[in-house]
PDB file of C-alpha atoms in Angstrom:
ATOM      1  CA  MET D   1       0.081   0.111  -0.252  1.00 92.00           C
ATOM      2  CA  THR D   2       1.560   3.771  -0.870  1.00 96.00           C
ATOM      3  CA  LYS D   3       1.292   6.247   1.856  1.00 97.00           C
ATOM      4  CA  GLU D   4      -0.871   8.157  -0.303  1.00 97.00           C
ATOM      5  CA  GLU D   5      -3.212   5.242  -0.286  1.00 98.00           C
ATOM      6  CA  ARG D   6      -2.932   4.792   3.427  1.00 98.00           C
ATOM      7  CA  ALA D   7      -3.437   8.055   3.906  1.00 98.00           C
ATOM      8  CA  GLU D   8      -6.988   8.162   1.830  1.00 98.00           C
ATOM      9  CA  LEU D   9      -8.019   4.772   4.254  1.00 98.00           C
ATOM     10  CA  ALA D  10      -7.543   6.767   7.186  1.00 98.00           C
ATOM     11  CA  VAL D  11      -9.985   9.779   6.136  1.00 98.00           C
ATOM     12  CA  GLN D  12     -12.303   6.891   4.711  1.00 98.00           C
ATOM     13  CA  TYR D  13     -12.491   5.493   8.277  1.00 98.00           C
ATOM     14  CA  LYS D  14     -12.687   9.105   9.745  1.00 98.00           C
ATOM     15  CA  GLN D  15     -15.670   9.977   7.730  1.00 98.00           C
ATOM     16  CA  SER D  16     -17.353   6.456   8.289  1.00 97.00           C
ATOM     17  CA  GLY D  17     -17.412   7.458  12.142  1.00 96.00           C
ATOM     18  CA  TYR D  18     -14.249   6.491  13.975  1.00 96.00           C
ATOM     19  CA  ASN D  19     -12.454   9.183  15.985  1.00 95.00           C
ATOM     20  CA  CYS D  20      -9.297  10.747  14.561  1.00 96.00           C
ATOM     21  CA  CYS D  21      -7.037   8.444  16.330  1.00 96.00           C
ATOM     22  CA  GLN D  22      -8.934   5.122  15.872  1.00 96.00           C
ATOM     23  CA  SER D  23      -8.807   6.403  11.800  1.00 97.00           C
ATOM     24  CA  VAL D  24      -5.005   6.389  11.668  1.00 97.00           C
ATOM     25  CA  ILE D  25      -4.372   3.079  13.774  1.00 96.00           C
ATOM     26  CA  LYS D  26      -6.894   1.544  11.971  1.00 96.00           C
ATOM     27  CA  ALA D  27      -5.438   2.448   8.629  1.00 97.00           C
ATOM     28  CA  TYR D  28      -2.099   0.368  10.267  1.00 96.00           C
ATOM     29  CA  GLU D  29      -4.722  -2.463  10.927  1.00 94.00           C
ATOM     30  CA  ASP D  30      -2.092  -4.528   8.439  1.00 94.00           C
ATOM     31  CA  CYS D  31       1.083  -3.632   9.963  1.00 92.00           C
ATOM     32  CA  ILE D  32      -0.304  -4.046  13.872  1.00 90.00           C
ATOM     33  CA  PRO D  33      -0.975  -7.968  15.326  1.00 90.00           C
ATOM     34  CA  ALA D  34      -3.981  -7.009  17.226  1.00 91.00           C
ATOM     35  CA  ASP D  35      -7.744  -7.133  16.274  1.00 90.00           C
ATOM     36  CA  GLU D  36      -9.870  -4.531  15.667  1.00 91.00           C
ATOM     37  CA  SER D  37     -11.661  -4.409  18.922  1.00 93.00           C
ATOM     38  CA  LEU D  38      -8.434  -3.747  21.014  1.00 91.00           C
ATOM     39  CA  LEU D  39      -7.434  -1.039  18.409  1.00 91.00           C
ATOM     40  CA  MET D  40     -10.547   0.681  18.528  1.00 92.00           C
ATOM     41  CA  GLN D  41     -10.321   0.774  22.567  1.00 93.00           C
ATOM     42  CA  LEU D  42      -6.708   1.792  22.841  1.00 90.00           C
ATOM     43  CA  GLY D  43      -7.613   4.938  20.112  1.00 91.00           C
ATOM     44  CA  ALA D  44     -11.028   5.504  22.183  1.00 92.00           C
ATOM     45  CA  GLY D  45      -9.734   7.996  24.699  1.00 89.00           C
ATOM     46  CA  PHE D  46      -8.494  10.491  21.952  1.00 89.00           C
ATOM     47  CA  ALA D  47     -11.692  11.407  20.380  1.00 86.00           C
ATOM     48  CA  ALA D  48     -11.400  15.411  19.963  1.00 83.00           C
ATOM     49  CA  GLY D  49      -7.797  15.386  20.980  1.00 79.00           C
ATOM     50  CA  MET D  50      -5.949  14.333  24.125  1.00 77.00           C
ATOM     51  CA  GLY D  51      -8.536  15.561  26.980  1.00 77.00           C
ATOM     52  CA  CYS D  52     -11.346  16.896  24.589  1.00 78.00           C
ATOM     53  CA  MET D  53      -9.066  19.368  22.715  1.00 72.00           C
ATOM     54  CA  GLU D  54      -6.873  20.345  25.477  1.00 79.00           C
ATOM     55  CA  ALA D  55      -3.924  18.438  24.362  1.00 87.00           C
ATOM     56  CA  THR D  56      -2.062  16.756  21.306  1.00 93.00           C
ATOM     57  CA  CYS D  57      -4.607  15.532  18.307  1.00 96.00           C
ATOM     58  CA  GLY D  58      -5.799  12.553  18.381  1.00 95.00           C
ATOM     59  CA  ALA D  59      -4.930  11.398  14.733  1.00 97.00           C
ATOM     60  CA  LEU D  60      -1.034  12.780  15.627  1.00 96.00           C
ATOM     61  CA  THR D  61      -1.180  10.456  18.688  1.00 96.00           C
ATOM     62  CA  GLY D  62      -2.771   7.398  16.418  1.00 96.00           C
ATOM     63  CA  ALA D  63       0.183   8.013  14.068  1.00 97.00           C
ATOM     64  CA  VAL D  64       3.135   7.916  16.848  1.00 97.00           C
ATOM     65  CA  MET D  65       1.150   4.707  18.271  1.00 95.00           C
ATOM     66  CA  ALA D  66       1.388   3.017  14.647  1.00 96.00           C
ATOM     67  CA  ALA D  67       5.098   4.124  14.264  1.00 96.00           C
ATOM     68  CA  GLY D  68       5.957   2.392  17.898  1.00 95.00           C
ATOM     69  CA  VAL D  69       4.728  -0.584  16.372  1.00 94.00           C
ATOM     70  CA  ARG D  70       6.143  -0.881  13.120  1.00 93.00           C
ATOM     71  CA  ARG D  71       9.337  -0.118  14.359  1.00 93.00           C
ATOM     72  CA  ALA D  72       9.046  -2.821  17.070  1.00 89.00           C
ATOM     73  CA  GLY D  73       9.689  -0.208  20.157  1.00 89.00           C
ATOM     74  CA  GLU D  74      13.174   0.677  18.772  1.00 93.00           C
ATOM     75  CA  MET D  75      14.226   4.526  18.270  1.00 93.00           C
ATOM     76  CA  VAL D  76      10.630   5.601  18.517  1.00 94.00           C
ATOM     77  CA  PRO D  77      11.361   8.724  20.505  1.00 95.00           C
ATOM     78  CA  PRO D  78      13.320  10.361  17.661  1.00 96.00           C
ATOM     79  CA  VAL D  79      10.683   9.211  15.228  1.00 96.00           C
ATOM     80  CA  ALA D  80       7.541  10.520  16.970  1.00 97.00           C
ATOM     81  CA  LYS D  81       9.638  13.695  17.165  1.00 97.00           C
ATOM     82  CA  GLN D  82      10.442  13.667  13.274  1.00 97.00           C
ATOM     83  CA  ILE D  83       6.291  12.860  12.991  1.00 98.00           C
ATOM     84  CA  LEU D  84       5.425  15.800  15.179  1.00 97.00           C
ATOM     85  CA  ALA D  85       7.313  18.154  13.257  1.00 98.00           C
ATOM     86  CA  GLU D  86       6.003  17.293  10.046  1.00 98.00           C
ATOM     87  CA  PHE D  87       2.656  17.220  11.375  1.00 98.00           C
ATOM     88  CA  LYS D  88       3.053  20.568  12.936  1.00 98.00           C
ATOM     89  CA  ARG D  89       4.818  21.790   9.817  1.00 98.00           C
ATOM     90  CA  THR D  90       1.825  20.415   7.335  1.00 98.00           C
ATOM     91  CA  CYS D  91      -1.114  21.648   9.779  1.00 98.00           C
ATOM     92  CA  GLY D  92       0.308  24.574  11.628  1.00 98.00           C
ATOM     93  CA  ALA D  93      -0.388  23.012  15.129  1.00 97.00           C
ATOM     94  CA  THR D  94      -0.450  19.851  17.029  1.00 97.00           C
ATOM     95  CA  VAL D  95      -2.995  20.696  19.570  1.00 95.00           C
ATOM     96  CA  CYS D  96      -6.459  20.084  18.791  1.00 94.00           C
ATOM     97  CA  LYS D  97      -8.076  23.125  20.426  1.00 93.00           C
ATOM     98  CA  GLU D  98      -5.520  24.946  18.073  1.00 95.00           C
ATOM     99  CA  LEU D  99      -5.935  22.829  14.972  1.00 96.00           C
ATOM    100  CA  LYS D 100      -9.738  23.427  15.356  1.00 94.00           C
ATOM    101  CA  GLY D 101      -9.683  27.443  16.125  1.00 95.00           C
ATOM    102  CA  ILE D 102     -11.787  27.037  19.642  1.00 93.00           C
ATOM    103  CA  ASP D 103      -9.971  30.098  20.961  1.00 93.00           C
ATOM    104  CA  THR D 104      -9.254  32.297  17.977  1.00 96.00           C
ATOM    105  CA  GLY D 105     -12.197  30.969  15.418  1.00 96.00           C
ATOM    106  CA  VAL D 106      -9.971  30.683  12.690  1.00 97.00           C
ATOM    107  CA  VAL D 107      -9.531  26.474  11.901  1.00 97.00           C
ATOM    108  CA  LEU D 108      -5.980  25.416  10.785  1.00 97.00           C
ATOM    109  CA  CYS D 109      -6.858  21.919   9.630  1.00 97.00           C
ATOM    110  CA  PRO D 110     -10.185  20.376   9.551  1.00 97.00           C
ATOM    111  CA  CYS D 111     -10.171  16.471  11.261  1.00 96.00           C
ATOM    112  CA  ASP D 112      -9.955  14.799   7.633  1.00 98.00           C
ATOM    113  CA  LYS D 113      -6.964  16.713   6.811  1.00 98.00           C
ATOM    114  CA  CYS D 114      -5.640  16.060  10.091  1.00 98.00           C
ATOM    115  CA  VAL D 115      -6.009  12.314   9.439  1.00 98.00           C
ATOM    116  CA  ARG D 116      -4.375  12.436   6.328  1.00 98.00           C
ATOM    117  CA  ASN D 117      -1.558  14.454   7.400  1.00 98.00           C
ATOM    118  CA  ALA D 118      -0.804  12.292  10.263  1.00 98.00           C
ATOM    119  CA  VAL D 119      -0.455   9.287   8.264  1.00 98.00           C
ATOM    120  CA  LEU D 120       1.706  11.115   5.720  1.00 98.00           C
ATOM    121  CA  ALA D 121       3.973  12.228   8.616  1.00 98.00           C
ATOM    122  CA  ALA D 122       4.449   8.881   9.663  1.00 97.00           C
ATOM    123  CA  GLU D 123       4.976   7.544   6.392  1.00 96.00           C
ATOM    124  CA  SER D 124       7.635   9.859   5.379  1.00 94.00           C
ATOM    125  CA  VAL D 125       9.950   8.667   8.703  1.00 92.00           C
ATOM    126  CA  LEU D 126       8.809   5.051   8.412  1.00 88.00           C
TER     127      LEU D 126
END
């Protein structure tokens, strides 16, 4: 699967009702040795970002989770830093509330685009 196909698959999952984190980790389901139920449970707490929009975007969290599995836990922190930097470069922020413009009224990046960019950021370093 190409990185673009994986990113579009994640967007399709988002559009079908999964939260941002779940959409990203489900797009990596073929690489993660866990069943869908467990993946969805792991991602359930990251809807509307961590802490109900107060912290890290759920899509970004899902991308780092997938990177951890794809790298078998090896050297994940520097990879996570690269994913975060690329996501911030393309989306303008990493915090859900900022991405959605809750305080400013200016949406930096809608959820579908965050999901797509999280997968592309992960794929750029994996």
